[in-house]
Short mmCIF file of C-alpha atoms in Angstrom, two decimals:
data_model
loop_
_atom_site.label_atom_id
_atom_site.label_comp_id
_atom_site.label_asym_id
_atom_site.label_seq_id
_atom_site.Cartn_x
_atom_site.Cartn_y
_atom_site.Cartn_z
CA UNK A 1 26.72 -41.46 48.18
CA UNK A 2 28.79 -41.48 51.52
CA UNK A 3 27.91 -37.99 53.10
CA UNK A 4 25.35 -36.95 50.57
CA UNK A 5 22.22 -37.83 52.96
CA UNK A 6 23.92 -35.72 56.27
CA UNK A 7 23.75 -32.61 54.07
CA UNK A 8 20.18 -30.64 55.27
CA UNK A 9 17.30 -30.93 52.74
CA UNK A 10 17.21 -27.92 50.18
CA UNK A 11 13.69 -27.21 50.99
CA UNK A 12 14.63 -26.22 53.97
CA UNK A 13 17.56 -24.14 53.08
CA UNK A 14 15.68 -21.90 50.79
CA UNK A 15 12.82 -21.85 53.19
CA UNK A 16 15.01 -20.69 55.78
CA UNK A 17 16.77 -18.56 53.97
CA UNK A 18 13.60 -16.78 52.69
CA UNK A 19 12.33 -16.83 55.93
CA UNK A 20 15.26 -14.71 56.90
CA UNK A 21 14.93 -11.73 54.31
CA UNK A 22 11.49 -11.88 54.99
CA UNK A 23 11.98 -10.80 58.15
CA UNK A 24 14.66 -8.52 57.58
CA UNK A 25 13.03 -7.31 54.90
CA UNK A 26 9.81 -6.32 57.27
CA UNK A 27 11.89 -5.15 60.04
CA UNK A 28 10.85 -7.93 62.54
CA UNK A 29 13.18 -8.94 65.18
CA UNK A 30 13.64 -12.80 65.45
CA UNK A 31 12.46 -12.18 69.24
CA UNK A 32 9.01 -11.15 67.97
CA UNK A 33 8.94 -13.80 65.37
CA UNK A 34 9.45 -16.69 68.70
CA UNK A 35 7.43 -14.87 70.75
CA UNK A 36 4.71 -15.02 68.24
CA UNK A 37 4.93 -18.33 67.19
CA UNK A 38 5.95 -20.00 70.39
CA UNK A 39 9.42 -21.00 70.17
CA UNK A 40 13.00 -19.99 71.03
CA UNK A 41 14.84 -17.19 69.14
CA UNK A 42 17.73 -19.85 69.06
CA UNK A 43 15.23 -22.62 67.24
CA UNK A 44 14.02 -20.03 64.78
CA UNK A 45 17.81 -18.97 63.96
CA UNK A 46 18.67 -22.80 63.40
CA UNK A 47 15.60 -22.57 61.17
CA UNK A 48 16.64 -19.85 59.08
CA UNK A 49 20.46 -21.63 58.42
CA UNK A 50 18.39 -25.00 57.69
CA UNK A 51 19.20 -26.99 60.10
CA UNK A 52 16.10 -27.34 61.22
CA UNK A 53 12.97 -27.74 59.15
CA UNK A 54 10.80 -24.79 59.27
CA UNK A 55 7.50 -26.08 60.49
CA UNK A 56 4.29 -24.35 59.67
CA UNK A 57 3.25 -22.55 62.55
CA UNK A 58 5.98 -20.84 62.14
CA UNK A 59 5.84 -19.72 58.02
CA UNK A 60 2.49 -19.11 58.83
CA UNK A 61 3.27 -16.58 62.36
CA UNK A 62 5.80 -15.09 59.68
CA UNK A 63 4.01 -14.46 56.85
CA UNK A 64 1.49 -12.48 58.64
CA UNK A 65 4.12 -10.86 60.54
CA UNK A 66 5.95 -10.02 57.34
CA UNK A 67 3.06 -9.13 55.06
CA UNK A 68 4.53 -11.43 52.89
CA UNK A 69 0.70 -12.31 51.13
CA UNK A 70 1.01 -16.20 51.17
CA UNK A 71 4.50 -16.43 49.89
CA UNK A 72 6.27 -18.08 53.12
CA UNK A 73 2.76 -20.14 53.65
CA UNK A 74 3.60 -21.65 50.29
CA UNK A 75 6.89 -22.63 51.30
CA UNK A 76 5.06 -25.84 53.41
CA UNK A 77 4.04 -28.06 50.78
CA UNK A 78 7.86 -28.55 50.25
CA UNK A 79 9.63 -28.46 53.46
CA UNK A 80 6.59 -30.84 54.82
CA UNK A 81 7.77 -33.32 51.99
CA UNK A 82 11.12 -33.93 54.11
CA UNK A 83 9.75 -35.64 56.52
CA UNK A 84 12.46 -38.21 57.49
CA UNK A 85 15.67 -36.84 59.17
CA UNK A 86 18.22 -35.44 56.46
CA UNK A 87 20.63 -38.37 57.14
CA UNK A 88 17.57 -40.79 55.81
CA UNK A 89 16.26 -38.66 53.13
CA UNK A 90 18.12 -40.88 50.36
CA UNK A 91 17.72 -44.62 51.92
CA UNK A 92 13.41 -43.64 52.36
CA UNK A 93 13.92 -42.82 48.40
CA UNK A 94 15.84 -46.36 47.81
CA UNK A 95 13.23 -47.78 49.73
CA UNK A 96 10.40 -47.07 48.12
CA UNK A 97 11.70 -48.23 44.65
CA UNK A 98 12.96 -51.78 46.93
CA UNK A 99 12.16 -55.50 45.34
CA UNK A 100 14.01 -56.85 48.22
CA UNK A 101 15.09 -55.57 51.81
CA UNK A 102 16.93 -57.55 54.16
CA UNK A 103 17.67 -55.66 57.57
CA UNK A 104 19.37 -56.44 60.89
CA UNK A 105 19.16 -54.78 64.06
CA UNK A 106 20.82 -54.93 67.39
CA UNK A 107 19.12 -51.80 69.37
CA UNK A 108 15.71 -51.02 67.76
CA UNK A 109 12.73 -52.57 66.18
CA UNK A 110 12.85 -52.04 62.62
CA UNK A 111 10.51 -48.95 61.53
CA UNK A 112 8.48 -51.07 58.91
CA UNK A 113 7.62 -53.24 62.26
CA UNK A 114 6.94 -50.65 64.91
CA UNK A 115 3.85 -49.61 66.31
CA UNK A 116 2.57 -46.36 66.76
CA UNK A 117 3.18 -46.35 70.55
CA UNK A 118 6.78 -47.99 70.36
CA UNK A 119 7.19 -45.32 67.66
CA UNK A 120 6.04 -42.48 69.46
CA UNK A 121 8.16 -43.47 72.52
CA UNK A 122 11.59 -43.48 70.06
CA UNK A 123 10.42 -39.77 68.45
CA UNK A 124 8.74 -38.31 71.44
CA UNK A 125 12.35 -38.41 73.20
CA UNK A 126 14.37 -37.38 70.35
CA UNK A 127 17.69 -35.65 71.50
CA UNK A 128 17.70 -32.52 71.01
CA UNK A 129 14.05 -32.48 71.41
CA UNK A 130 11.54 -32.33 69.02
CA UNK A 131 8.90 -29.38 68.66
CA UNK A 132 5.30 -31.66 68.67
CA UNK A 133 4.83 -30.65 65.20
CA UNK A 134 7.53 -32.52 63.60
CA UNK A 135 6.91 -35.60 66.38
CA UNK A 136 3.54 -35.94 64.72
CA UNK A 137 4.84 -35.94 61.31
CA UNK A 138 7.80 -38.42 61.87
CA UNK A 139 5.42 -40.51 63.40
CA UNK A 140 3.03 -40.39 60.39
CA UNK A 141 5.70 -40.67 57.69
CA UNK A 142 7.25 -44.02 59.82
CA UNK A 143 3.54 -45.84 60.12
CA UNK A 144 3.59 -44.74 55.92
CA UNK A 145 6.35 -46.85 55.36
CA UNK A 146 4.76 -49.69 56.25
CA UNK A 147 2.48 -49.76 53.33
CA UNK A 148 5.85 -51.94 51.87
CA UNK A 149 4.25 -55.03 53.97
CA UNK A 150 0.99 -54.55 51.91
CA UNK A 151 0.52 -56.77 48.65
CA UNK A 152 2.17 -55.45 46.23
CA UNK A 153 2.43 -56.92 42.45
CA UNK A 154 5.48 -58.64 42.75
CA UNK A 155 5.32 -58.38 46.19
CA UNK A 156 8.42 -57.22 47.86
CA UNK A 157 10.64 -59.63 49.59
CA UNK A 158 11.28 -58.54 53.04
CA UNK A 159 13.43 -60.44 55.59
CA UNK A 160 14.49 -58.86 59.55
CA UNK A 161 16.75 -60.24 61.83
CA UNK A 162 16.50 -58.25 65.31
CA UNK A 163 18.64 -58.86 67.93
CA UNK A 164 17.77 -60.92 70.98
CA UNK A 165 18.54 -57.28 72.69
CA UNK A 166 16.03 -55.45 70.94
CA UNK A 167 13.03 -57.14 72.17
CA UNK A 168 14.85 -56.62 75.66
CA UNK A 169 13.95 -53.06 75.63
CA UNK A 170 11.83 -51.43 78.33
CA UNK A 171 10.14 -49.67 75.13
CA UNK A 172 8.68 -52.78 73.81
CA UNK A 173 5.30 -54.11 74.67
CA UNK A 174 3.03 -57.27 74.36
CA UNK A 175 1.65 -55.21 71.68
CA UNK A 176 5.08 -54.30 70.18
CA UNK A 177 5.46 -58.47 69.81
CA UNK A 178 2.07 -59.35 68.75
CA UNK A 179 3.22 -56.61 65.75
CA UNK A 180 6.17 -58.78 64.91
CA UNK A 181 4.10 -61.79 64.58
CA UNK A 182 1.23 -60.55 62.92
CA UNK A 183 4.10 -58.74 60.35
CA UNK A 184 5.79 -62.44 59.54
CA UNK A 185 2.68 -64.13 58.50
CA UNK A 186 2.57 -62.95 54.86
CA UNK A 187 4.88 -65.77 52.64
CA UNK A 188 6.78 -62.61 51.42
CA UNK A 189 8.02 -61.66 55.22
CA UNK A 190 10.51 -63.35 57.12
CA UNK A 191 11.38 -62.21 60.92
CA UNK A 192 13.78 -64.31 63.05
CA UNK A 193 15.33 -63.75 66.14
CA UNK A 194 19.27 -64.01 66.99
CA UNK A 195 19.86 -65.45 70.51
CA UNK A 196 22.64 -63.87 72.57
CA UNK A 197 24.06 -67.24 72.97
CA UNK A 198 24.26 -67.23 68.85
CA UNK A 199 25.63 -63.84 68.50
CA UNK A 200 29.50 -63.50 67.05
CA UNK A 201 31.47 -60.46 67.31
CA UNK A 202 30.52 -59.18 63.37
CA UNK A 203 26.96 -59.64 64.77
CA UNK A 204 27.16 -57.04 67.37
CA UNK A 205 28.58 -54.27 64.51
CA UNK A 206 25.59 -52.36 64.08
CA UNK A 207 22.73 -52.21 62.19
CA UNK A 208 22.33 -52.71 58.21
CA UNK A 209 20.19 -52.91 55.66
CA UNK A 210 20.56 -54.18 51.99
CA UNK A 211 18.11 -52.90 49.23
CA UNK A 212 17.54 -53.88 45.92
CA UNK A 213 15.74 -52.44 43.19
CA UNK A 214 13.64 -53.68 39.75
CA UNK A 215 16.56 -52.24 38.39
CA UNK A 216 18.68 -54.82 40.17
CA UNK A 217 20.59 -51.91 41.35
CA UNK A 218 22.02 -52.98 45.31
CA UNK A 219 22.40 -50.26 48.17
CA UNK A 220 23.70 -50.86 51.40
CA UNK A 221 22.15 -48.71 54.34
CA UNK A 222 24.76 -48.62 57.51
CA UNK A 223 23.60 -46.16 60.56
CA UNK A 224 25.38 -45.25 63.56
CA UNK A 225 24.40 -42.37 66.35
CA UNK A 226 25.79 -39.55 64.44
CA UNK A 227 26.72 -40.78 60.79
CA UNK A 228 24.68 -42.97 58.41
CA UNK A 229 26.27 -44.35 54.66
CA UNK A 230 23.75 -45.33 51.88
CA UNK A 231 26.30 -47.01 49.42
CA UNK A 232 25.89 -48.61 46.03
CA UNK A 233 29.77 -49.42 45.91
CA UNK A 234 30.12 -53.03 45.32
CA UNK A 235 32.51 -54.00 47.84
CA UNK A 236 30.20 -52.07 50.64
CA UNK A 237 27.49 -53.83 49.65
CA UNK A 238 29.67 -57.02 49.58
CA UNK A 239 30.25 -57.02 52.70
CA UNK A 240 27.43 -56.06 53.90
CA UNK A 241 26.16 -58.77 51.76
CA UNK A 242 28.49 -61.46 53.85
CA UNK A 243 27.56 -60.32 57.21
CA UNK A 244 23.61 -60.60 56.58
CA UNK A 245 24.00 -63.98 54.95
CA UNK A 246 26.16 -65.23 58.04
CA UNK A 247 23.86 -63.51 60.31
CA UNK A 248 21.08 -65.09 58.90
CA UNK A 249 22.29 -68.52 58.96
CA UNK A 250 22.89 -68.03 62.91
CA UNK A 251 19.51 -66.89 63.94
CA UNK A 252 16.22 -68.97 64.68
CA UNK A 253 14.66 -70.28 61.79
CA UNK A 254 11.37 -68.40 61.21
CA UNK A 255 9.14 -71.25 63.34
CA UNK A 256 11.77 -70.76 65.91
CA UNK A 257 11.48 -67.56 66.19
CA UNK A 258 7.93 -67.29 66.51
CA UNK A 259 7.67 -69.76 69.51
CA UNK A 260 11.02 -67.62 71.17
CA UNK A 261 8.70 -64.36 70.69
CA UNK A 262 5.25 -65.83 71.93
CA UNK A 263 7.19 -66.87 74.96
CA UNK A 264 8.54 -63.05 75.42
CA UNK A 265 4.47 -62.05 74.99
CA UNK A 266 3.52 -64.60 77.65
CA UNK A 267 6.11 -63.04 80.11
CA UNK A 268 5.00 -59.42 79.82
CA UNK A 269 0.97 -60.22 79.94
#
């Protein structure tokens, strides 16, 4: 699956792409479509090679502009669907169908953790920027996710290691903390802490995750700033495999890390 989830959605391909004859078809310059619907010429262009997801305002500026009688409108139920990035479109998929997920993270709270403000302050300064549409959506579709940590017959088993660096950030918050302690009280959720004085060199790699499924299928989720791998090869997700168990073994146990995070909430109230 290596370079399958960096490939653009298809929804928005075709949207874009009909979104383009459309307009040619109606004679309207893609100047008076961004004028009309409030963006740059060089955002609608990207949306019309499907790179970028065409949001609604703009189907809906277009279809008037066309005369195209509800046909680009229609195009938003599906391109709305996508509404992870196209690099994630695969691992949300995996993770929905997930018995088990064990993640690690060295920069960023884990998105089943985050709250709506810590969320908001990743999304809201997306680079390249993000039109407020889309913001809005990502930020619903991450808070969605979170319906994993809900009961769930057989509950899923759902264990986070996060970097003493993480909870470092400027970004997070008492309320960001009091999140990650109210999140490891259910029996089925484990969150511990790895001290920088515990970290090894294989620690400071990167971030992973490792899925399984009912099927007993196992995917291993690897992201970087510009690439991201969901792989089901079994020496991937072997190693991956190895480096969460050692990781795990080096971080506070779960009481542990509770007392190390209550002390972080004491210091920023």
């Amino acid at each position: 699956m290596s370079g399958e989830n960096n490939q653009p959605p298809a929804a928005w391909r075709y949207g874009g792409d009909q979104l383009k004859r459309w307009r040619a078809k109606a004679d309207v310059s893609r100047e008076r479509l961004a004028s009309a619907a409030n963006y740059s010429p060089e955002t609608i262009a990207s949306m019309e090679r499907g790179v970028r997801r065409p949001t609604s305002r703009v189907l809906d500026v277009a279809d008037e502009l066309c005369g195209a009688q509800g046909m680009l409108s229609a195009a938003k139920e599906f391109v709305n669907r996508e509404r992870f990035p196209a690099r994630a479109q695969d691992f949300m998929v995996r993770e929905k169908e997930a018995t088990s997920i064990w993640s690690y993270e060295v920069t960023y709270i884990p998105g089943l953790l985050q709250t709506e403000r810590y969320a908001r302050e990743l999304i809201d300064n997306h680079v390249p920027p993000l039109d407020e549409e889309t913001v809005n959506e990502r930020i619903a579709a991450r808070m969605d996710r979170q319906a994993v940590l809900a009961a769930r017959k057989p509950p899923v088993g759902l264990s986070f290691v996060l970097y003493e660096a993480v909870l470092c950030s400027p970004q997070v918050d008492a309320e960001q903390l009091l999140r990650l302690l109210e999140a490891a009280r259910p029996r089925n959720v484990v969150v511990q802490v790895l001290p920088f004085e515990r970290a090894t060199p294989a620690a400071l790699m990167g971030p992973m995750v490792l899925l399984e499924t009912q099927d007993y299928e196992r995917f291993a989720f690897t992201e970087g700033s510009f690439a991201s791998e969901l792989s089901a090869d079994p020496g991937v997700v072997s190693r991956v495999t190895e480096r969460l168990s050692m990781i795990r073994t080096q971080a506070l146990d779960p009481g542990e890390s509770a007392r190390f995070i209550e002390r972080m909430v004491d210091q920023r109230e």
